[in-house]
Coordinates of C-alpha atoms and ligand atoms in Angstrom, one line a residue:
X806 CA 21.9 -21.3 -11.5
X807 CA 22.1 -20.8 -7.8
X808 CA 18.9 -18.5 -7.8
X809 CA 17.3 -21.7 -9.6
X810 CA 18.3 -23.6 -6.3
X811 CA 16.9 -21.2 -4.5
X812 CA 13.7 -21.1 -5.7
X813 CA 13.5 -24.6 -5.9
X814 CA 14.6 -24.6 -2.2
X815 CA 11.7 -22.8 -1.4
X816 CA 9.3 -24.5 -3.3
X817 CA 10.5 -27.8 -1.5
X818 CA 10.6 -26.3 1.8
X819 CA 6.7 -25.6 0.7
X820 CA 6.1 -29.4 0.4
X821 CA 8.8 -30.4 3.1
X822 CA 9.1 -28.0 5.4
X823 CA 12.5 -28.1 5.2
X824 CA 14.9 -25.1 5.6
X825 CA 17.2 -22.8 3.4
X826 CA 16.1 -19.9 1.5
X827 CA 12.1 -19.6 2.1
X828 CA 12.1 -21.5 5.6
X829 CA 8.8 -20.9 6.8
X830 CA 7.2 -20.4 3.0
X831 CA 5.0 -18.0 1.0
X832 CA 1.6 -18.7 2.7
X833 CA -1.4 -19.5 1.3
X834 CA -3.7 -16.9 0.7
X835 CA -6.4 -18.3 2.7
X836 CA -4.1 -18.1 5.8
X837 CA -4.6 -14.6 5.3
X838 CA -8.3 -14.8 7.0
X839 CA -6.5 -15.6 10.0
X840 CA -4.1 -12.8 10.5
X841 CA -7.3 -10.0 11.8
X842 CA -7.5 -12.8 14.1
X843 CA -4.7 -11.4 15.8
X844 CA -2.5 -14.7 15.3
X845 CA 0.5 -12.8 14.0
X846 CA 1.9 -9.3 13.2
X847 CA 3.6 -7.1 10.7
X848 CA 6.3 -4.9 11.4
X849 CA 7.6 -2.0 9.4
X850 CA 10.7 -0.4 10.2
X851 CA 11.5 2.9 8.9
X852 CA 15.0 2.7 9.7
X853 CA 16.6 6.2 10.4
X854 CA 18.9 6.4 8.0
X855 CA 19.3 9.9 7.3
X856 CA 18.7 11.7 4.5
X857 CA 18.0 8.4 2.6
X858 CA 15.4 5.6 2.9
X859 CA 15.4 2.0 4.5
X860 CA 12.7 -0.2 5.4
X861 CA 13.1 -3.7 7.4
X862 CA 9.7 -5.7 6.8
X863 CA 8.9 -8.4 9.2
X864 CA 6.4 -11.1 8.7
X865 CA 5.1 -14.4 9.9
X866 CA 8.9 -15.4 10.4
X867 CA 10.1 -14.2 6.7
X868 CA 12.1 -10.6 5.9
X869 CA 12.0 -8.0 3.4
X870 CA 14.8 -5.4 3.5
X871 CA 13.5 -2.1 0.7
X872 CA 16.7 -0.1 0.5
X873 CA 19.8 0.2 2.4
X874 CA 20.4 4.3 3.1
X875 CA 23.6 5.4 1.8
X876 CA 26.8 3.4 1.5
X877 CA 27.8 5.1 4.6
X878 CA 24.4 3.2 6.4
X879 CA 25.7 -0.3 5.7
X880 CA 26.9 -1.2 9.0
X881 CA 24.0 0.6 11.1
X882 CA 21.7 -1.1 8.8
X883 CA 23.1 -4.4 9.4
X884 CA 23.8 -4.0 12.9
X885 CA 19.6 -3.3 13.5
X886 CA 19.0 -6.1 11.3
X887 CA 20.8 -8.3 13.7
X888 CA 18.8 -6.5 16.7
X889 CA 15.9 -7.4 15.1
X890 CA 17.3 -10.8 15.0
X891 CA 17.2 -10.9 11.3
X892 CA 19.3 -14.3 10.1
X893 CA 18.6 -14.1 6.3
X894 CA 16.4 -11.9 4.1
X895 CA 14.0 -14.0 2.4
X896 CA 13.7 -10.7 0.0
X897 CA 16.1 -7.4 -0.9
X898 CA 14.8 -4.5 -2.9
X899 CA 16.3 -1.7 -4.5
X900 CA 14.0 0.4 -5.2
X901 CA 16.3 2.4 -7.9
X902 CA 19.7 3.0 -8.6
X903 CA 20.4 6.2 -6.7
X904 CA 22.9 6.0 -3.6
X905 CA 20.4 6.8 -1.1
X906 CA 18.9 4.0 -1.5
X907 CA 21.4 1.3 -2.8
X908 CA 24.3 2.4 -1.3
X909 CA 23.3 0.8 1.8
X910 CA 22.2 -2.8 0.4
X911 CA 26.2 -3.9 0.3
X912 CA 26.6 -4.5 4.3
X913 CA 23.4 -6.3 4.4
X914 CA 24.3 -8.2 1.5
X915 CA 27.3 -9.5 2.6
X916 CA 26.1 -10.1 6.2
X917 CA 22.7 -12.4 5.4
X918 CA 21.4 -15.4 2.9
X919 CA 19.5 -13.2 0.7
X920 CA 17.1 -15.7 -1.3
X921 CA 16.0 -13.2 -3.6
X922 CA 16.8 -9.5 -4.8
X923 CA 14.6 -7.2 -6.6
X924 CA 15.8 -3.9 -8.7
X925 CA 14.0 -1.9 -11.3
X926 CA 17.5 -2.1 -13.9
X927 CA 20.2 -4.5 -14.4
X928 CA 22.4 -1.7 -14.8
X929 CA 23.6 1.5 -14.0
X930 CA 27.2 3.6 -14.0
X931 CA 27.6 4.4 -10.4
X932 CA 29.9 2.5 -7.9
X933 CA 27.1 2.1 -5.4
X934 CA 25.2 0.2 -8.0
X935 CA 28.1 -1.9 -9.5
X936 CA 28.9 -3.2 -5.7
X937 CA 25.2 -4.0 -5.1
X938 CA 25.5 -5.9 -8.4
X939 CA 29.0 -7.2 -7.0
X940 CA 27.6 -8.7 -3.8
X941 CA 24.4 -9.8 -4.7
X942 CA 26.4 -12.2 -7.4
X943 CA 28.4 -13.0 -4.6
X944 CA 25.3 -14.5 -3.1
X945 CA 24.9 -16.7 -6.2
X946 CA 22.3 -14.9 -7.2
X947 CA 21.3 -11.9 -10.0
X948 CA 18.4 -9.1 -9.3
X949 CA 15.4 -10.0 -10.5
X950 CA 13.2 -6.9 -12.3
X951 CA 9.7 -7.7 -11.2
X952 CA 6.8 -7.5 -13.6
X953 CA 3.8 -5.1 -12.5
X954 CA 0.6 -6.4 -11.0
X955 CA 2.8 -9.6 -9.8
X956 CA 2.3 -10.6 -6.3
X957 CA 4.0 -12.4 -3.3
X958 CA 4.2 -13.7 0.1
X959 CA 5.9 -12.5 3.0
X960 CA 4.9 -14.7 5.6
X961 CA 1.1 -13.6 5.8
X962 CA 1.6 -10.8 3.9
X963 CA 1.3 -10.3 0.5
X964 CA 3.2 -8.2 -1.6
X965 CA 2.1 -6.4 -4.9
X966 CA 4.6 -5.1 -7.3
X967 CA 2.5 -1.8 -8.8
X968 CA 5.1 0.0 -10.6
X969 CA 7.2 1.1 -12.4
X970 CA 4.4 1.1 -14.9
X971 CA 6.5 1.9 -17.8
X972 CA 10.5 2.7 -19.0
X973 CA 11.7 6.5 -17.5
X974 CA 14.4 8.3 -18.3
X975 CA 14.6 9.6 -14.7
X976 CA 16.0 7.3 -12.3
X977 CA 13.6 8.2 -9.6
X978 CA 10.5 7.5 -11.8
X979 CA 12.0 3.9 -12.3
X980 CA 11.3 3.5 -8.8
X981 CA 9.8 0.1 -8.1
X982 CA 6.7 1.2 -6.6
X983 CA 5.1 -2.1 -3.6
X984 CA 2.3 -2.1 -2.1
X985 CA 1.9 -4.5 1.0
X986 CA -1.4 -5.5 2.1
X987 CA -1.7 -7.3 5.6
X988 CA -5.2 -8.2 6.7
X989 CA -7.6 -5.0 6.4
X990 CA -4.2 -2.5 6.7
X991 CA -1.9 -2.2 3.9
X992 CA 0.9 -0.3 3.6
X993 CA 2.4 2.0 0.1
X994 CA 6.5 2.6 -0.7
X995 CA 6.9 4.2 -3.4
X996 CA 11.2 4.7 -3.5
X997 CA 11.3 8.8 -5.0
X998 CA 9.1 8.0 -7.3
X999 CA 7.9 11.5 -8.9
X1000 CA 4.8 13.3 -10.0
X1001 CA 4.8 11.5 -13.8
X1002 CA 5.1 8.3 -12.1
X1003 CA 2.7 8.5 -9.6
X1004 CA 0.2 9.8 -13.0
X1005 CA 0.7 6.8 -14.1
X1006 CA -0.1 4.4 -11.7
X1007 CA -3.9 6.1 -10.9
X1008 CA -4.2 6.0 -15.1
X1009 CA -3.8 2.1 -14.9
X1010 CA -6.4 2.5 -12.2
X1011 CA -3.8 0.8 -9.8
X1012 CA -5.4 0.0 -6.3
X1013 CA -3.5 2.8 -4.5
X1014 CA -5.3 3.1 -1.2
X1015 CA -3.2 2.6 1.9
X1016 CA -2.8 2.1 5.6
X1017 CA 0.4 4.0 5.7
X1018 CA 2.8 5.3 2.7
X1019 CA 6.4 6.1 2.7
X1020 CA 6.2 9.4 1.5
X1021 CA 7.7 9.8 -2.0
X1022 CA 11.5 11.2 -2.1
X1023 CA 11.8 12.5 1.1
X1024 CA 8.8 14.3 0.8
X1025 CA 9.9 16.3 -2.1
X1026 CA 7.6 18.7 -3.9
X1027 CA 8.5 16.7 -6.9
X1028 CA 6.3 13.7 -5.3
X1029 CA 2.8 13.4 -3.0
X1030 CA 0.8 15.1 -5.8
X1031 CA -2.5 16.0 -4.9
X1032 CA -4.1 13.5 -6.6
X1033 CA -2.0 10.8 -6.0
X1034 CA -2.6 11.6 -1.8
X1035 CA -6.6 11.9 -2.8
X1036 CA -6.1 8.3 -4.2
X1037 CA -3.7 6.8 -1.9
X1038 CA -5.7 9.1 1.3
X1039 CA -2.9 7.2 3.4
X1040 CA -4.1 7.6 7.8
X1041 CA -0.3 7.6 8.1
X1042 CA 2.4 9.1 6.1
X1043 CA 6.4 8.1 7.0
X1044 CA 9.0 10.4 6.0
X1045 CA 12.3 9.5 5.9
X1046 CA 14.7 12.8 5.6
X1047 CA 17.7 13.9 7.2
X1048 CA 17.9 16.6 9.8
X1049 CA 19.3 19.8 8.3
X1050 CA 19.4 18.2 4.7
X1051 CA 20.5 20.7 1.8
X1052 CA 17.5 19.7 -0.2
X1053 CA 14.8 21.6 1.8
X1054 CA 13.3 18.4 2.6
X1055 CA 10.4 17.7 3.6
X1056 CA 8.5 20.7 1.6
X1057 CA 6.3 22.5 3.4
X1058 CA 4.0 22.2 0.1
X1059 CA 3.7 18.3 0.9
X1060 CA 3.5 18.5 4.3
X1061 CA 0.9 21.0 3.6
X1062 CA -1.1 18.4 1.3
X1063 CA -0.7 15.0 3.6
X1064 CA -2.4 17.5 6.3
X1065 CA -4.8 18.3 3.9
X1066 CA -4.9 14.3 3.4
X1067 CA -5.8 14.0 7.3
X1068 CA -2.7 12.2 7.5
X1069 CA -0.9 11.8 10.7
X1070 CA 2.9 12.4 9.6
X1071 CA 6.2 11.0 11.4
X1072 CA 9.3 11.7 9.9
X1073 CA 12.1 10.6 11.1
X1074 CA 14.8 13.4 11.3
X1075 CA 12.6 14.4 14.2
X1076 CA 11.2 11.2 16.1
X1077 CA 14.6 8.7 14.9
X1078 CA 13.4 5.1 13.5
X1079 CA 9.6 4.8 13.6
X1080 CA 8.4 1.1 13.8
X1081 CA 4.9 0.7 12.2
X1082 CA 2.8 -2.6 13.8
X1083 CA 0.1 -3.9 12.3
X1084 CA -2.4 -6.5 13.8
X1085 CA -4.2 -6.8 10.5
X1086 CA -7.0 -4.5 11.9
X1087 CA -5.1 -1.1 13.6
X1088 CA -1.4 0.0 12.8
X1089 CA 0.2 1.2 16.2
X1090 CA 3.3 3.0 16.1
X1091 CA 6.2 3.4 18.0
X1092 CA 9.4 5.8 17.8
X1093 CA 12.9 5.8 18.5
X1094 CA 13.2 9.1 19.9
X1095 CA 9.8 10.9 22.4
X1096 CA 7.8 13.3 20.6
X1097 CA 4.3 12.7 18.9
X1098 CA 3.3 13.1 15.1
X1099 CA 2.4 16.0 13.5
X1100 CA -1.7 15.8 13.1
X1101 CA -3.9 15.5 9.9
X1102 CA -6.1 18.4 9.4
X1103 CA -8.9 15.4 9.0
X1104 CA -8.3 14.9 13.1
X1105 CA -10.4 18.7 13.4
X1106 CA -12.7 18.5 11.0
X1107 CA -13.9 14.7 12.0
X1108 CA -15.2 16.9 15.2
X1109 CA -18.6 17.2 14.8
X1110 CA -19.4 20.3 13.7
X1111 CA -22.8 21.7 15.0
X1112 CA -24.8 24.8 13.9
X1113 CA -26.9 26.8 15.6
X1114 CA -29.6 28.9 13.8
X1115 CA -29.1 32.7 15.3
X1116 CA -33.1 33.5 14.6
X1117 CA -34.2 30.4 16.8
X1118 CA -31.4 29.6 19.0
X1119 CA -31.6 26.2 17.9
X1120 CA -28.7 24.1 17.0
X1121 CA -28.1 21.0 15.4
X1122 CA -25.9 18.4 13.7
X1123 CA -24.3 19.5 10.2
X1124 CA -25.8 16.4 9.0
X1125 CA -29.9 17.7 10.1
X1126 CA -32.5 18.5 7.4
X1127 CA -33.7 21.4 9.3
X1128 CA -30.3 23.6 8.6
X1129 CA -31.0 27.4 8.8
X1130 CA -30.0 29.7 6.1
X1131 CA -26.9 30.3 5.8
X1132 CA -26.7 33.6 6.9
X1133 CA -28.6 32.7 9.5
X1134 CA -25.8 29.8 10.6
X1135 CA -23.5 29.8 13.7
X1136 CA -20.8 27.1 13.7
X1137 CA -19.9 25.3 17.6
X1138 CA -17.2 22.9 17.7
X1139 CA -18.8 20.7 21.1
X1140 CA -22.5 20.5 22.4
X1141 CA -21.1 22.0 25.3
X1142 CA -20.1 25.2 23.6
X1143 CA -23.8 25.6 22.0
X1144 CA -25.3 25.2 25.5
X1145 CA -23.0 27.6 27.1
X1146 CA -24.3 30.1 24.3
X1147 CA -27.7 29.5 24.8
X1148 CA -28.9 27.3 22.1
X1149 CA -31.1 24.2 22.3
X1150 CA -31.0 20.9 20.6
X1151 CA -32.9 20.4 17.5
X1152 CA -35.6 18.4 18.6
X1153 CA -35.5 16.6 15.2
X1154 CA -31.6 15.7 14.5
X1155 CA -31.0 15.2 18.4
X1156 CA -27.7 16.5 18.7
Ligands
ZN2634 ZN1 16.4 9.0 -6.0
ZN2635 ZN1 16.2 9.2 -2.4

């Protein structure tokens, strides 16, 4: 009954502006051609939980909190919630049932208003889960298992449910899978959703393409297949693992593939909470503790490549008509180191 309120709350707020759950209101999707204007922002919080997950979403004035870490987290989570000066959150997501990820959702449960809380089951036989379940009653309310392909606001962003795409009997395949697109950027979590799942989603021809994507279970082997990254081709990839964890996480395999990807990977057992910014054009990042990203492999081979012809001592732009043979071929990194070998430009490609 009380969730009815709350929706209807924010469907009067809508009309009347007034406050309560949905304050400043779903937007209208043509307010979304303002946000590349620079008029607003959308922050991502990977919140360095440890070997878990959490992510704080902040949007024209409204909140989404996607997992909570491990019971353990609950108090650190709702203690940088408050720094962020977080009053309610407008949405609360569970991604699936395992402790890493719902554990944590208790604290900020019972600290905020939570207007409206997502999981991909009802139910599940773990303590963690039955106190999620516990508070979020407490709240007047009852998760909520979204549909796929259904859509929201969050402030100026919107938010696309994309999976799960069917029942699984493994909990992390049940992972609800969102997909948040902001202006041109757009941003992909995905819970520990595995290989299966992530199958399934490119077979329904889901629109999997992204800004940024939380890496997949701690950047398990079980998760980031190849052609899932191919799809998704993500400029950033987050990874939110513990230092030291007894799982082997991340796998050198996947960090091996979002390389491969080009993707520019910050994980946060080594660089603490990273804090993803978009404008609705470019995604800066900042990072709790110093250190820089480990590089995509797309960051070397976006260098112009130029080759020389060893007969003619000619050399020109990969992209020239007039390539030699490739036996003939010499490869440069820079126009500099051609000329310092003696070559000449290609008169034709102009390198
Ligand atoms: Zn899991
Ligand atoms: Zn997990």
């Amino acid at each position: 009954m009380k969730e009815r309120i709350c929706s209807l709350l924010l469907a009067l707020s809508l009309l009347l502006s007034l406050g309560g759950c949905g304050e400043v209101g779903p937007a209208r999707p043509e307010e979304q051609e303002t946000v590349s204007g620079g008029a607003g922002a959308l922050e991502v919080h990977y919140i360095d939980v440890g070997q878990a997950d959490s992510a704080l979403l902040l949007c024209g004035g409204q909140s989404m909190l996607i997992d909570g870490g491990n019971v353990d987290d609950s108090s650190l989570v709702v203690s940088y919630l408050e720094r962020q000066g977080v009053e309610q959150l407008d949405y609360l997501v569970c991604t699936h049932a395992h402790e890493d990820h719902v554990g944590g959702l208790s604290g900020p449960l019972n600290a905020f208003t939570v207007c409206q809380v997502f999981s991909p089951v009802s139910d599940y036989d773990s303590k963690a889960f039955q106190d999620f379940l516990k508070y979020t009653q407490t709240q007047g309310l009852s998760s909520e298992q979204p549909q796929p392909d259904t859509s929201f606001f969050l402030g100026t962003a919107q938010v696309t449910v994309l999976g799960p795409r069917r029942d699984y009997e493994q909990t992390n395949n049940t992972s609800l899978v969102l997909r948040v697109d902001y202006g041109e950027t757009s941003f992909l979590f995905t819970g520990d959703m595995e290989r299966e799942a992530e199958a399934d989603l490119m077979a329904d021809g889901c629109a999997l393409s992204a800004t940024v994507l939380k890496v997949g279970h701690h950047g398990s082997d079980t998760s980031s297949s190849y052609p899932f990254l191919w799809e998704v081709m993500p400029r950033y990839a987050v990874i939110s693992v513990g230092e030291g964890n007894s799982y082997g996480h991340p796998s050198e395999a996947v960090l091996s593939r979002l390389s491969d990807a080009g993707s520019e990977v910050y994980r946060t057992d080594l660089l603490g909470t990273v804090t993803a910014v978009s404008d609705g054009v470019q995604v800066s990042f900042t990072t709790q503790r110093a250190g820089a990203p480990i590089p995509g492999r797309r960051e070397e081979s976006g260098r112009e490549t130029y080759i020389g012809n060893l007969r003619s001592q000619v050399f020109h732009l990969d992209t020239c008509s007039g390539l030699p043979d490739e036996r003939n071929r010499v490869y440069f990194d820079s126009r500099e180191e051609a000329e310092a070998e003696g070559y000449r430009p290609c008169g034709n490609c102009k390198p």
